[in-house]
PDB file of C-alpha atoms and ligand atoms in Angstrom:
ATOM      1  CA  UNK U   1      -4.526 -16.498   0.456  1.00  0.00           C
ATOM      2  CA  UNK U   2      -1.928 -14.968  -1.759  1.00  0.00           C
ATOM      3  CA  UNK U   3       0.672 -17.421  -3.044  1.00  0.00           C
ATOM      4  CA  UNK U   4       3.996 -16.112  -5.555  1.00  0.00           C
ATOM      5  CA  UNK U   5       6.000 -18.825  -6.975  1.00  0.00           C
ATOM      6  CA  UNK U   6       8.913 -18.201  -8.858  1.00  0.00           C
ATOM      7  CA  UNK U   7       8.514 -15.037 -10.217  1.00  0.00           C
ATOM      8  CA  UNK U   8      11.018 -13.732 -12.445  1.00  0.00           C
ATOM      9  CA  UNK U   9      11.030 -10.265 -14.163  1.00  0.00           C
ATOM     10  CA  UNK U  10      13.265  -9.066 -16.613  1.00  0.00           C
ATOM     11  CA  UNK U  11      14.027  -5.637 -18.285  1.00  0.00           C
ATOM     12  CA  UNK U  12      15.992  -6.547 -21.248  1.00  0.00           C
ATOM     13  CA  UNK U  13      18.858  -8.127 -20.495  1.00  0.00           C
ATOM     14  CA  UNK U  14      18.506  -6.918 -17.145  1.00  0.00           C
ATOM     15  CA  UNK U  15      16.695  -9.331 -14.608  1.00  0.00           C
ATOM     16  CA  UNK U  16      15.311  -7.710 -11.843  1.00  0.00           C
ATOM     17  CA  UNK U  17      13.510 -10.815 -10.144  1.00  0.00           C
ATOM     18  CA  UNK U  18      14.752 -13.723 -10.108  1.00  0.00           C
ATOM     19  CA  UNK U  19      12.401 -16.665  -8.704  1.00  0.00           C
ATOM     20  CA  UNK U  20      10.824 -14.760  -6.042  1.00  0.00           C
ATOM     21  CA  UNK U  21       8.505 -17.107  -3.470  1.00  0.00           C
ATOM     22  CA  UNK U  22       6.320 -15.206  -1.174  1.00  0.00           C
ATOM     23  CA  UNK U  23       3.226 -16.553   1.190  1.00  0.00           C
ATOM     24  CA  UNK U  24       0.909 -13.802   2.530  1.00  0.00           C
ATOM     25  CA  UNK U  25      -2.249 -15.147   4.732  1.00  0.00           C
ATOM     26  CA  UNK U  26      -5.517 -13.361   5.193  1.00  0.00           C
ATOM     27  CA  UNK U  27      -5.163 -10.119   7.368  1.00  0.00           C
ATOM     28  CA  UNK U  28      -1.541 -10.236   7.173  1.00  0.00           C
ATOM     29  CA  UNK U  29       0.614  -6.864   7.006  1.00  0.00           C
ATOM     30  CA  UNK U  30       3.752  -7.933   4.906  1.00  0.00           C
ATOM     31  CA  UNK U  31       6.345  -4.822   4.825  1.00  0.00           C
ATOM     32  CA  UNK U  32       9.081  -4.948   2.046  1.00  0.00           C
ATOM     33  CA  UNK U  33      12.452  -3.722   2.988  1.00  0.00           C
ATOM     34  CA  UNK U  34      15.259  -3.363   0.594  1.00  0.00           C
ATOM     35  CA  UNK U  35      18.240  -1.586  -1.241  1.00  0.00           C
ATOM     36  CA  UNK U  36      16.643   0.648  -4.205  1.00  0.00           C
ATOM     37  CA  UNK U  37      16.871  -1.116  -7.028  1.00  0.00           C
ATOM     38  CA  UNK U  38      16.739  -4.499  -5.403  1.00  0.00           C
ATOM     39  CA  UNK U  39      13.017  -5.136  -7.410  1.00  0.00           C
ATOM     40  CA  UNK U  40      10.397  -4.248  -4.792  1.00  0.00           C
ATOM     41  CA  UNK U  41       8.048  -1.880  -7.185  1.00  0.00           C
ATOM     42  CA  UNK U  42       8.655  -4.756  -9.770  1.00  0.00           C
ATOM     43  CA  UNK U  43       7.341  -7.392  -7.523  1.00  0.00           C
ATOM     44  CA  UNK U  44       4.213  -5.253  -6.296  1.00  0.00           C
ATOM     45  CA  UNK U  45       3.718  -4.582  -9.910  1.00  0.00           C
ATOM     46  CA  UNK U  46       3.976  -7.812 -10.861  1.00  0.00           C
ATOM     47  CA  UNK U  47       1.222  -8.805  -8.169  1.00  0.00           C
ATOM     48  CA  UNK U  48      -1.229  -6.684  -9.885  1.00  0.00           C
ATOM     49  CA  UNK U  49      -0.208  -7.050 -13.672  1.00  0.00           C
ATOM     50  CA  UNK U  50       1.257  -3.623 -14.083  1.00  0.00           C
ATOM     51  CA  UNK U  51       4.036  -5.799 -15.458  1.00  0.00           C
ATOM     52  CA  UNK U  52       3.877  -8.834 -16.688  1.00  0.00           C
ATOM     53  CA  UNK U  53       5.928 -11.348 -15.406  1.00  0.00           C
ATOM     54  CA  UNK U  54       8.025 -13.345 -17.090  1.00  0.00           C
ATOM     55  CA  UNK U  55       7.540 -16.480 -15.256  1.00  0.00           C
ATOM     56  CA  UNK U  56       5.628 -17.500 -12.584  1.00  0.00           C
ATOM     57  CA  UNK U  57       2.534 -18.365 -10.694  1.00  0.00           C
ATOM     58  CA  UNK U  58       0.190 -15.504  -8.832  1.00  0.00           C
ATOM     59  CA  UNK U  59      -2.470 -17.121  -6.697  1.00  0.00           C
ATOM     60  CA  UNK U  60      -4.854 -14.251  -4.939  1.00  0.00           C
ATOM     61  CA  UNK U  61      -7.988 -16.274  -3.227  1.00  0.00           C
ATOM     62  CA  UNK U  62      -9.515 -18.007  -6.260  1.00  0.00           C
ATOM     63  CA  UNK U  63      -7.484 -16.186  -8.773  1.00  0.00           C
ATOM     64  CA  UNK U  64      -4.845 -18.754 -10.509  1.00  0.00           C
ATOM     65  CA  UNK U  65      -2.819 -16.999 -13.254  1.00  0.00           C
ATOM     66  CA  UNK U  66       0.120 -18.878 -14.923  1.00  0.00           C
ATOM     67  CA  UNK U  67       2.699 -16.086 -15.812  1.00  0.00           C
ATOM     68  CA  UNK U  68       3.528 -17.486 -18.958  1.00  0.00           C
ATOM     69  CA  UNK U  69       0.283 -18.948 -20.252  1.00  0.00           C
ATOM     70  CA  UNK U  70      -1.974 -16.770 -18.493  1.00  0.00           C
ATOM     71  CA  UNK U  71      -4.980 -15.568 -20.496  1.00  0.00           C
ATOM     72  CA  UNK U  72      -6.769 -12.040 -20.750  1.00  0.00           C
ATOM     73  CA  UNK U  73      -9.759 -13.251 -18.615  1.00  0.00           C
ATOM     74  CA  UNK U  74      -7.053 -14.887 -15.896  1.00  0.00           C
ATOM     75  CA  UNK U  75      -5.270 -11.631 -15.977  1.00  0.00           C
ATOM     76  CA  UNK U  76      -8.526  -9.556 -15.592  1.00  0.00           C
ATOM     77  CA  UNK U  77      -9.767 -11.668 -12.562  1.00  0.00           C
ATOM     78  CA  UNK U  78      -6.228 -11.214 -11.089  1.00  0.00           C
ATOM     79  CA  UNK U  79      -6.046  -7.612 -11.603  1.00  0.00           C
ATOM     80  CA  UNK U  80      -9.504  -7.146  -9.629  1.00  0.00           C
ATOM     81  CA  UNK U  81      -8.511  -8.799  -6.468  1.00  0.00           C
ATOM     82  CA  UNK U  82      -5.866  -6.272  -5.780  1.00  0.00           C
ATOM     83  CA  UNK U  83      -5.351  -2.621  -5.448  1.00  0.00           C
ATOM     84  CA  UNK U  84      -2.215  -0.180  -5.680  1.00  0.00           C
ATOM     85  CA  UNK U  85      -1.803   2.725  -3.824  1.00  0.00           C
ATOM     86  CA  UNK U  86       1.095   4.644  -5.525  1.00  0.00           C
ATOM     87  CA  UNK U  87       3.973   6.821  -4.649  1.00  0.00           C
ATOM     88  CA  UNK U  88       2.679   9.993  -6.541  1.00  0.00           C
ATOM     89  CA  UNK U  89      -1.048   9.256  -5.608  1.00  0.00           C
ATOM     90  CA  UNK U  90      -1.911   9.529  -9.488  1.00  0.00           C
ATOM     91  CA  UNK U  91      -5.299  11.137  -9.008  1.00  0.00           C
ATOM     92  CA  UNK U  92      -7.333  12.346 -11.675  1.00  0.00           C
ATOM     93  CA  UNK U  93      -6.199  16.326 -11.354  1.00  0.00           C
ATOM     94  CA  UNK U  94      -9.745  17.377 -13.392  1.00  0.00           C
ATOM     95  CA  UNK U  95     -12.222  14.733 -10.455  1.00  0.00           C
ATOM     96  CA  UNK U  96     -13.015  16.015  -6.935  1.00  0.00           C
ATOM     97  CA  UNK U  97     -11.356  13.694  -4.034  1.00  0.00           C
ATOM     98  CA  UNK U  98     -15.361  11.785  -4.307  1.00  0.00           C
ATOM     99  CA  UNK U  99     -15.228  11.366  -8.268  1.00  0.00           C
ATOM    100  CA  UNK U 100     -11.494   9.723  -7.927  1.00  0.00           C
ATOM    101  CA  UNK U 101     -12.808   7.373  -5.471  1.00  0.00           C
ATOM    102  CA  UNK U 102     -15.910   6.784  -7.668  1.00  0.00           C
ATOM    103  CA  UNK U 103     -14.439   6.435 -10.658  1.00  0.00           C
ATOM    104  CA  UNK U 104     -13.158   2.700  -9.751  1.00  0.00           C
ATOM    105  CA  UNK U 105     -16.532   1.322  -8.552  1.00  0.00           C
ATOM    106  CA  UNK U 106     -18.336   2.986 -11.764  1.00  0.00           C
ATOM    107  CA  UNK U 107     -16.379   2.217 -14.731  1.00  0.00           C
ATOM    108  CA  UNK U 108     -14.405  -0.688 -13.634  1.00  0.00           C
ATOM    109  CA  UNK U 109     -16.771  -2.551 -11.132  1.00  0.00           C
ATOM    110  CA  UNK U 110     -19.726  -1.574 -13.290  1.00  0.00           C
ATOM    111  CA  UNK U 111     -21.770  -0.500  -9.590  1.00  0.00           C
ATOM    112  CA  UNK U 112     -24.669   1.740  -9.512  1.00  0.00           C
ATOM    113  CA  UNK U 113     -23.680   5.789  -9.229  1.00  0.00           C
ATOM    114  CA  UNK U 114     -25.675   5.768  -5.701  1.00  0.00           C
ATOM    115  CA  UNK U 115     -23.931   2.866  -4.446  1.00  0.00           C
ATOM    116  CA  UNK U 116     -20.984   3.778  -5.795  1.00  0.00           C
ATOM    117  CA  UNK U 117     -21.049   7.793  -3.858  1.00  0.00           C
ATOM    118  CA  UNK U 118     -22.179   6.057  -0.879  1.00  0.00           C
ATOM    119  CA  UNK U 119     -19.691   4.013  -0.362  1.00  0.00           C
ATOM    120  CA  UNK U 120     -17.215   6.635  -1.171  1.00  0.00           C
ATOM    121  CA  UNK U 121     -17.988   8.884   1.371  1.00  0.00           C
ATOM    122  CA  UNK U 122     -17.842   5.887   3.965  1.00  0.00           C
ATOM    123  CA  UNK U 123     -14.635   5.473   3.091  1.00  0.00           C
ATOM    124  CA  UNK U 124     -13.375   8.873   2.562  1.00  0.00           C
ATOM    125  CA  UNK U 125     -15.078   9.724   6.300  1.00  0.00           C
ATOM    126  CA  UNK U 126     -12.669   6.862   7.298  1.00  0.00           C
ATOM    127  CA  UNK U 127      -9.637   8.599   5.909  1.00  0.00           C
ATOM    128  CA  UNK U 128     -10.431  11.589   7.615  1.00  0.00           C
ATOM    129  CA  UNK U 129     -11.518  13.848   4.668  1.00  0.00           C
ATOM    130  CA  UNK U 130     -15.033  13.626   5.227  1.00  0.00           C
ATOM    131  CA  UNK U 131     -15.088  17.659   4.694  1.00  0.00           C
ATOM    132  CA  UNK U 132     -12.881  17.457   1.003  1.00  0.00           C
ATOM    133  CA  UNK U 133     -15.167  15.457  -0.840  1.00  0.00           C
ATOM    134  CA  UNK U 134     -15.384  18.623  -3.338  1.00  0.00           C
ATOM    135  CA  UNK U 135     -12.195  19.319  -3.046  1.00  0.00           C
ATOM    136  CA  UNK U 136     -10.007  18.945  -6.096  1.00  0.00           C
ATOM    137  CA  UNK U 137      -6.032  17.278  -5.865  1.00  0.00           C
ATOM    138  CA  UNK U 138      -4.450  20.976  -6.541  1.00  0.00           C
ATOM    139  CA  UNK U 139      -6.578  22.019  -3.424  1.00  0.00           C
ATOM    140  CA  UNK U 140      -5.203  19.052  -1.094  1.00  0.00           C
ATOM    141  CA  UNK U 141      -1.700  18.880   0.582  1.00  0.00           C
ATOM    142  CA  UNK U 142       0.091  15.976  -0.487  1.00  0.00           C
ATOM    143  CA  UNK U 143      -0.716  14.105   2.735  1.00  0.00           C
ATOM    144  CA  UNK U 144      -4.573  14.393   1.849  1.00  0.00           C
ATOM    145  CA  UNK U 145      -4.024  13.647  -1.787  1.00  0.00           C
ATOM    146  CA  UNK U 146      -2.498  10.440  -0.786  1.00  0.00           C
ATOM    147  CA  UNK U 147      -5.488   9.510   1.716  1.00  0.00           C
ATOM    148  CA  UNK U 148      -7.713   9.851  -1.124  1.00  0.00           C
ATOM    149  CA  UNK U 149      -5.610   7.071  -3.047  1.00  0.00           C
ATOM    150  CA  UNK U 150      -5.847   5.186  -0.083  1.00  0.00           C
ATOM    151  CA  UNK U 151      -9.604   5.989  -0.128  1.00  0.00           C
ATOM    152  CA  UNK U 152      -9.872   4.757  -3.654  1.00  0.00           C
ATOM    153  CA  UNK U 153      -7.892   1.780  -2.956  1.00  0.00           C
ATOM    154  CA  UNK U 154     -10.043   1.213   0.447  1.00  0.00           C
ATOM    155  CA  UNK U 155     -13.557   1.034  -1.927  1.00  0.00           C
ATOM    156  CA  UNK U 156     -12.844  -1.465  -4.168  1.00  0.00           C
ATOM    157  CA  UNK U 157     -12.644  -3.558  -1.218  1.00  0.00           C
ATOM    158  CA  UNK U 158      -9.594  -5.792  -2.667  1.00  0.00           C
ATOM    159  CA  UNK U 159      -8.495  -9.119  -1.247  1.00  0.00           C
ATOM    160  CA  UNK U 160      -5.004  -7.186  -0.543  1.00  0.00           C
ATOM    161  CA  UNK U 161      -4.111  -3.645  -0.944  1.00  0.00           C
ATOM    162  CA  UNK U 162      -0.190  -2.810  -2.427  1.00  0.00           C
ATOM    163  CA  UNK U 163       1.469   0.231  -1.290  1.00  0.00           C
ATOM    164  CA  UNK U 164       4.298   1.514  -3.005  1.00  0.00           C
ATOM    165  CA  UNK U 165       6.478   4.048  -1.163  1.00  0.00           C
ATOM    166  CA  UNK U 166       3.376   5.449   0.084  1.00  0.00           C
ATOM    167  CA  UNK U 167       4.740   8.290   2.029  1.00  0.00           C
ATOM    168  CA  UNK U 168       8.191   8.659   0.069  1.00  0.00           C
ATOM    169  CA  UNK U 169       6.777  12.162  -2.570  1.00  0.00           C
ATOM    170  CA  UNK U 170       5.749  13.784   1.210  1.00  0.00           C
ATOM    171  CA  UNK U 171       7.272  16.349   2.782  1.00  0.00           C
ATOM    172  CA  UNK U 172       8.318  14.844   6.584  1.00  0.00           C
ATOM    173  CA  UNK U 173       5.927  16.623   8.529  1.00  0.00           C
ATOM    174  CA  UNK U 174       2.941  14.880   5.931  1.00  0.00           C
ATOM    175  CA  UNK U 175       3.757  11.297   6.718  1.00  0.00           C
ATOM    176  CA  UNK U 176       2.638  10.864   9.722  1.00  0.00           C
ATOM    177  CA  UNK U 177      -0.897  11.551   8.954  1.00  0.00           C
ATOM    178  CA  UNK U 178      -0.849   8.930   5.909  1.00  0.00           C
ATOM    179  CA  UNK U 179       0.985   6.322   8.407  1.00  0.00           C
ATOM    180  CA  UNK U 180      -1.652   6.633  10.711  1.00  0.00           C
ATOM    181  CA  UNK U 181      -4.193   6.197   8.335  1.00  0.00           C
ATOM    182  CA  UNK U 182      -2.429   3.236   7.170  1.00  0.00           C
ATOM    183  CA  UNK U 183      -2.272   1.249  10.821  1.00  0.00           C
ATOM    184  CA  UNK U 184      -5.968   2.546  11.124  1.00  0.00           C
ATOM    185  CA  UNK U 185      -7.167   0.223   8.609  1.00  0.00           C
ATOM    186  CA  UNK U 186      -4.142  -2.414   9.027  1.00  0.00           C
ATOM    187  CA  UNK U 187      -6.292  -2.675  12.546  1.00  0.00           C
ATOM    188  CA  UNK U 188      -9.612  -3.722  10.318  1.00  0.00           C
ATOM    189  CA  UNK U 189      -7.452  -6.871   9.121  1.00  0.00           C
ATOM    190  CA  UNK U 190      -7.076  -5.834   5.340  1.00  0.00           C
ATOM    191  CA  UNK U 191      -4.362  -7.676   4.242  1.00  0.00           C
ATOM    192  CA  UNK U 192      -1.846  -5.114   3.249  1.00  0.00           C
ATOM    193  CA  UNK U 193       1.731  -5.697   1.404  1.00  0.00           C
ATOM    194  CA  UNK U 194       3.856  -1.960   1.854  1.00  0.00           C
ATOM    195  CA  UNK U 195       7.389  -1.278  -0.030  1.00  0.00           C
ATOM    196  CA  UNK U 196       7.996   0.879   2.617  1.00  0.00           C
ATOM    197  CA  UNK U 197      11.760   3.076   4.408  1.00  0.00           C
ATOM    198  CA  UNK U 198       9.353   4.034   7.268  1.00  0.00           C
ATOM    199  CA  UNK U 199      11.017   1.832   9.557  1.00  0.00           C
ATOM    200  CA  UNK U 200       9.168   2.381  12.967  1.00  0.00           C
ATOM    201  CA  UNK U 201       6.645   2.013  10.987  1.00  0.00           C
ATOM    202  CA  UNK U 202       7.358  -1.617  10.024  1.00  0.00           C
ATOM    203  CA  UNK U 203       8.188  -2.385  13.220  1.00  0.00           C
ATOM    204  CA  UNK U 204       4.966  -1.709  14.905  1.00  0.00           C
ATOM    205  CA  UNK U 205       1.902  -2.363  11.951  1.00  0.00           C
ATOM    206  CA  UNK U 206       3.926  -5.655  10.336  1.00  0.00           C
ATOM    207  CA  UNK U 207       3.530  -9.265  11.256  1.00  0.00           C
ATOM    208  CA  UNK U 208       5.740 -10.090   8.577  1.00  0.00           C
ATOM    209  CA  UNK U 209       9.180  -8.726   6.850  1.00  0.00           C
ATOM    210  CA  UNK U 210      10.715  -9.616   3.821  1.00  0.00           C
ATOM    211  CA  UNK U 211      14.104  -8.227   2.952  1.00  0.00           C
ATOM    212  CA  UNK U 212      14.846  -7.892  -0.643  1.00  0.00           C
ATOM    213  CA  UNK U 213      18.010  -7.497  -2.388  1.00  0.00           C
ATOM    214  CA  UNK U 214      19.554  -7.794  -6.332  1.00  0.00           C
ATOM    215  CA  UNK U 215      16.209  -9.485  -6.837  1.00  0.00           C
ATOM    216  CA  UNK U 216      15.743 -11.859  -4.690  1.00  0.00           C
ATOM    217  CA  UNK U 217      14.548 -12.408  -1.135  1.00  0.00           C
ATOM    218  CA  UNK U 218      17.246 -12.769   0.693  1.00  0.00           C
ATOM    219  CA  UNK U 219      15.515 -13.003   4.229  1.00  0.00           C
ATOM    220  CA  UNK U 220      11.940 -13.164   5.953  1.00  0.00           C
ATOM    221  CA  UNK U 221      10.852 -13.560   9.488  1.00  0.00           C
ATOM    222  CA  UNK U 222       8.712 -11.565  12.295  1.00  0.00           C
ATOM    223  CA  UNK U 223       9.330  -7.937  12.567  1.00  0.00           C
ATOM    224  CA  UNK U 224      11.368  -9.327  15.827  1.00  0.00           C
ATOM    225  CA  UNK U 225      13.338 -11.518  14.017  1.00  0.00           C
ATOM    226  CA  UNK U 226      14.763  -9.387  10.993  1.00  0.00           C
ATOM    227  CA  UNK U 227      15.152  -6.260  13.343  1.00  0.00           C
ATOM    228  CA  UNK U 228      16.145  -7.760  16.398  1.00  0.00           C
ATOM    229  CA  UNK U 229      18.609 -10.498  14.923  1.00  0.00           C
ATOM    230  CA  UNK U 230      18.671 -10.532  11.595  1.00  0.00           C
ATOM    231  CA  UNK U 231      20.907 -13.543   9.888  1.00  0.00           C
ATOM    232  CA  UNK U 232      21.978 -12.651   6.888  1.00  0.00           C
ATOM    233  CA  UNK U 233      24.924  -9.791   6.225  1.00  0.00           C
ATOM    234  CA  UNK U 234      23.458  -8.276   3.949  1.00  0.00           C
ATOM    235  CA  UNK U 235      19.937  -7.561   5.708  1.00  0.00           C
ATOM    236  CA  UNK U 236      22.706  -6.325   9.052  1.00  0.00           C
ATOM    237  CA  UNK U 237      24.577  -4.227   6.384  1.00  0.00           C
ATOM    238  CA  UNK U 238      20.821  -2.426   5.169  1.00  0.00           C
ATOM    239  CA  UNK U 239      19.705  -2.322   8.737  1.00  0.00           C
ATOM    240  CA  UNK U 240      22.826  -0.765   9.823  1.00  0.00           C
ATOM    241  CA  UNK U 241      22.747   2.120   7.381  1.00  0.00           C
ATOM    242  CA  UNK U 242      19.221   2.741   7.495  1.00  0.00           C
ATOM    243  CA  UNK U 243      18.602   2.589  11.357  1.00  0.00           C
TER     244      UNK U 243
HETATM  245  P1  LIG O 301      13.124  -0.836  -5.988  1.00  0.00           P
HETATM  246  O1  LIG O 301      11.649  -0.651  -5.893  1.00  0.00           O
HETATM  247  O2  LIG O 301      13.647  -1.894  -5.065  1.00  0.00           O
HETATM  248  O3  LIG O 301      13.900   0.448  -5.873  1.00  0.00           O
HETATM  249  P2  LIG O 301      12.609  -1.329  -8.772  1.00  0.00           P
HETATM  250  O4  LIG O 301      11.698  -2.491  -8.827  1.00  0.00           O
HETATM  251  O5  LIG O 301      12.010   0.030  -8.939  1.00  0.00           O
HETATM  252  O6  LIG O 301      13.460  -1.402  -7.427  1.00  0.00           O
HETATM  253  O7  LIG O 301      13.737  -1.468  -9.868  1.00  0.00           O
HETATM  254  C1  LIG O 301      14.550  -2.615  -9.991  1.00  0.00           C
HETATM  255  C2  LIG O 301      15.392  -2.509 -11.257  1.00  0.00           C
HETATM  256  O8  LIG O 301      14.545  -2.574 -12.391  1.00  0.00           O
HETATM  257  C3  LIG O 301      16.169  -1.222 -11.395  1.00  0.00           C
HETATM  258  O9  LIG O 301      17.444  -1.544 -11.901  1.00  0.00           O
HETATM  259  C4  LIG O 301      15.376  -0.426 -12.395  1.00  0.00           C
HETATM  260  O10 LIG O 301      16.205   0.418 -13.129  1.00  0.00           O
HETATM  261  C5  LIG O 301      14.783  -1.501 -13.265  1.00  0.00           C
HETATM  262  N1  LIG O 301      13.484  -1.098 -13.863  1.00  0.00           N
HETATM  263  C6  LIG O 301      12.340  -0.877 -13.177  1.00  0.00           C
HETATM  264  N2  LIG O 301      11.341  -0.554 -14.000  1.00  0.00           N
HETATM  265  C7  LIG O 301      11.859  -0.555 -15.257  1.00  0.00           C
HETATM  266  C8  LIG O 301      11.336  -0.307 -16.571  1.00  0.00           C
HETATM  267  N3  LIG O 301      10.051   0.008 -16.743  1.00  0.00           N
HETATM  268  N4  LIG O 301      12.174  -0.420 -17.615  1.00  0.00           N
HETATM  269  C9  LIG O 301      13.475  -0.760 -17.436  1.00  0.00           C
HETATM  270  N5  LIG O 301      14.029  -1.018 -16.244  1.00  0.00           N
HETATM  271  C10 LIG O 301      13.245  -0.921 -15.163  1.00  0.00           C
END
């Protein structure tokens, strides 16, 4: 359902993919792994246009865009079948936890305002902040402020939600709350790709691993196969120091 084919990214004269290939079926949880620096934000990024790519094909379900030929309509359609969640939540500071998650089905998806709450409290409920819907982001701990991105992410019901470092801006004793949320609706079958250090956490929610380094991928398999016997030196070398 979501198909990358050479994707290349560069920052001046600096390229940070090179040709990256990646196949992600329905309900899939794909966890990134790498160095920093090695390109995972890029690549997420590039998924959902927050950079363009420099060359390329992005397929998500019936969205075809041709990175270098690609028009505004392609990239429009692309953009809507995913979702980020971010590293620093980016919440609106001046919305309530239920505007932030409104604001995407409103203005973007165009939905009715009644719909729209609805749906948003469903989905907040899920996240566990059923009780904050008022609640501003200065008046949430960072672990709730992230739920609500996840929340926000959660309504516009994407074909596949991308998380960034989801739990890297949280203090330690914050993460597990967001993790949990995380496997809680990796459970549903939302396909999910996470850039993600947690690694008992890829271990247990992923059915797939990619390791990533100097911007390419330099090895994929099960979450068996890269942490129980990985090939490559340089995916031993990572696990080594990270483990
Ligand atoms: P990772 O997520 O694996 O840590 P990134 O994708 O964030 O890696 O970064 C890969 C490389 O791209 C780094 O060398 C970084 O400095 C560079 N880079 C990322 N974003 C930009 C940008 N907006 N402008 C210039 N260089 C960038």
């Amino acid at each position: 359902m979501i198909k990358l084919t050479g994707i290349t990214k560069s920052f001046g004269r600096n390229q940070v993919l090179k040709g990256i290939d990646l196949q992600v079926n329905k309900g899939e949880v794909v966890v990134i792994l790498g160095p920093s620096g090695s390109g995972k934000t890029t690549l997420l990024r590039c998924i959902n246009y927050l950079e363009k790519p420099g060359e390329g094909q992005i397929v998500i379900g019936d969205s075809i865009v041709d990175c270098n030929r690609a028009s505004k309509q392609d990239i429009l359609q692309l953009r809507r079948k995913s979702a980020m969640v971010f590293q620093q939540y980016n919440l609106f500071k001046h919305k309530t936890a239920l505007e932030n998650v409104m604001e995407g089905l409103v203005i973007v998806q165009k939905r009715p305002k009644d719909e729209s709450r609805e749906r948003s409290v469903r989905v907040l409920e899920k996240v566990g902040l059923g009780s904050k819907l008022d609640a501003y982001p200065s008046e949430l701990s960072g672990g709730q402020q992230q739920r609500v991105g996840i929340a926000r992410a959660l309504a516009l019901e994407p074909e596949v939600i991308l998380f960034d470092e989801p739990t890297s801006a949280l203090d330690p004793e914050l993460v597990g709350e967001v993790l949990e949320v995380i496997r809680k609706i990796a459970r549903e079958g939302i396909t999910m790709i996470v850039v993600t250090h947690e690694m008992s956490f890829a271990r247990d929610v992923s059915n797939h691993v990619v390791f990533m380094d100097g911007g390419v991928i330099v090895e994929e398999g099960t979450p068996q196969e890269i942490f129980g016997s990985p090939k490559e030196e340089r995916t031993k070398q990572f696990l080594k120091r990270i483990t």
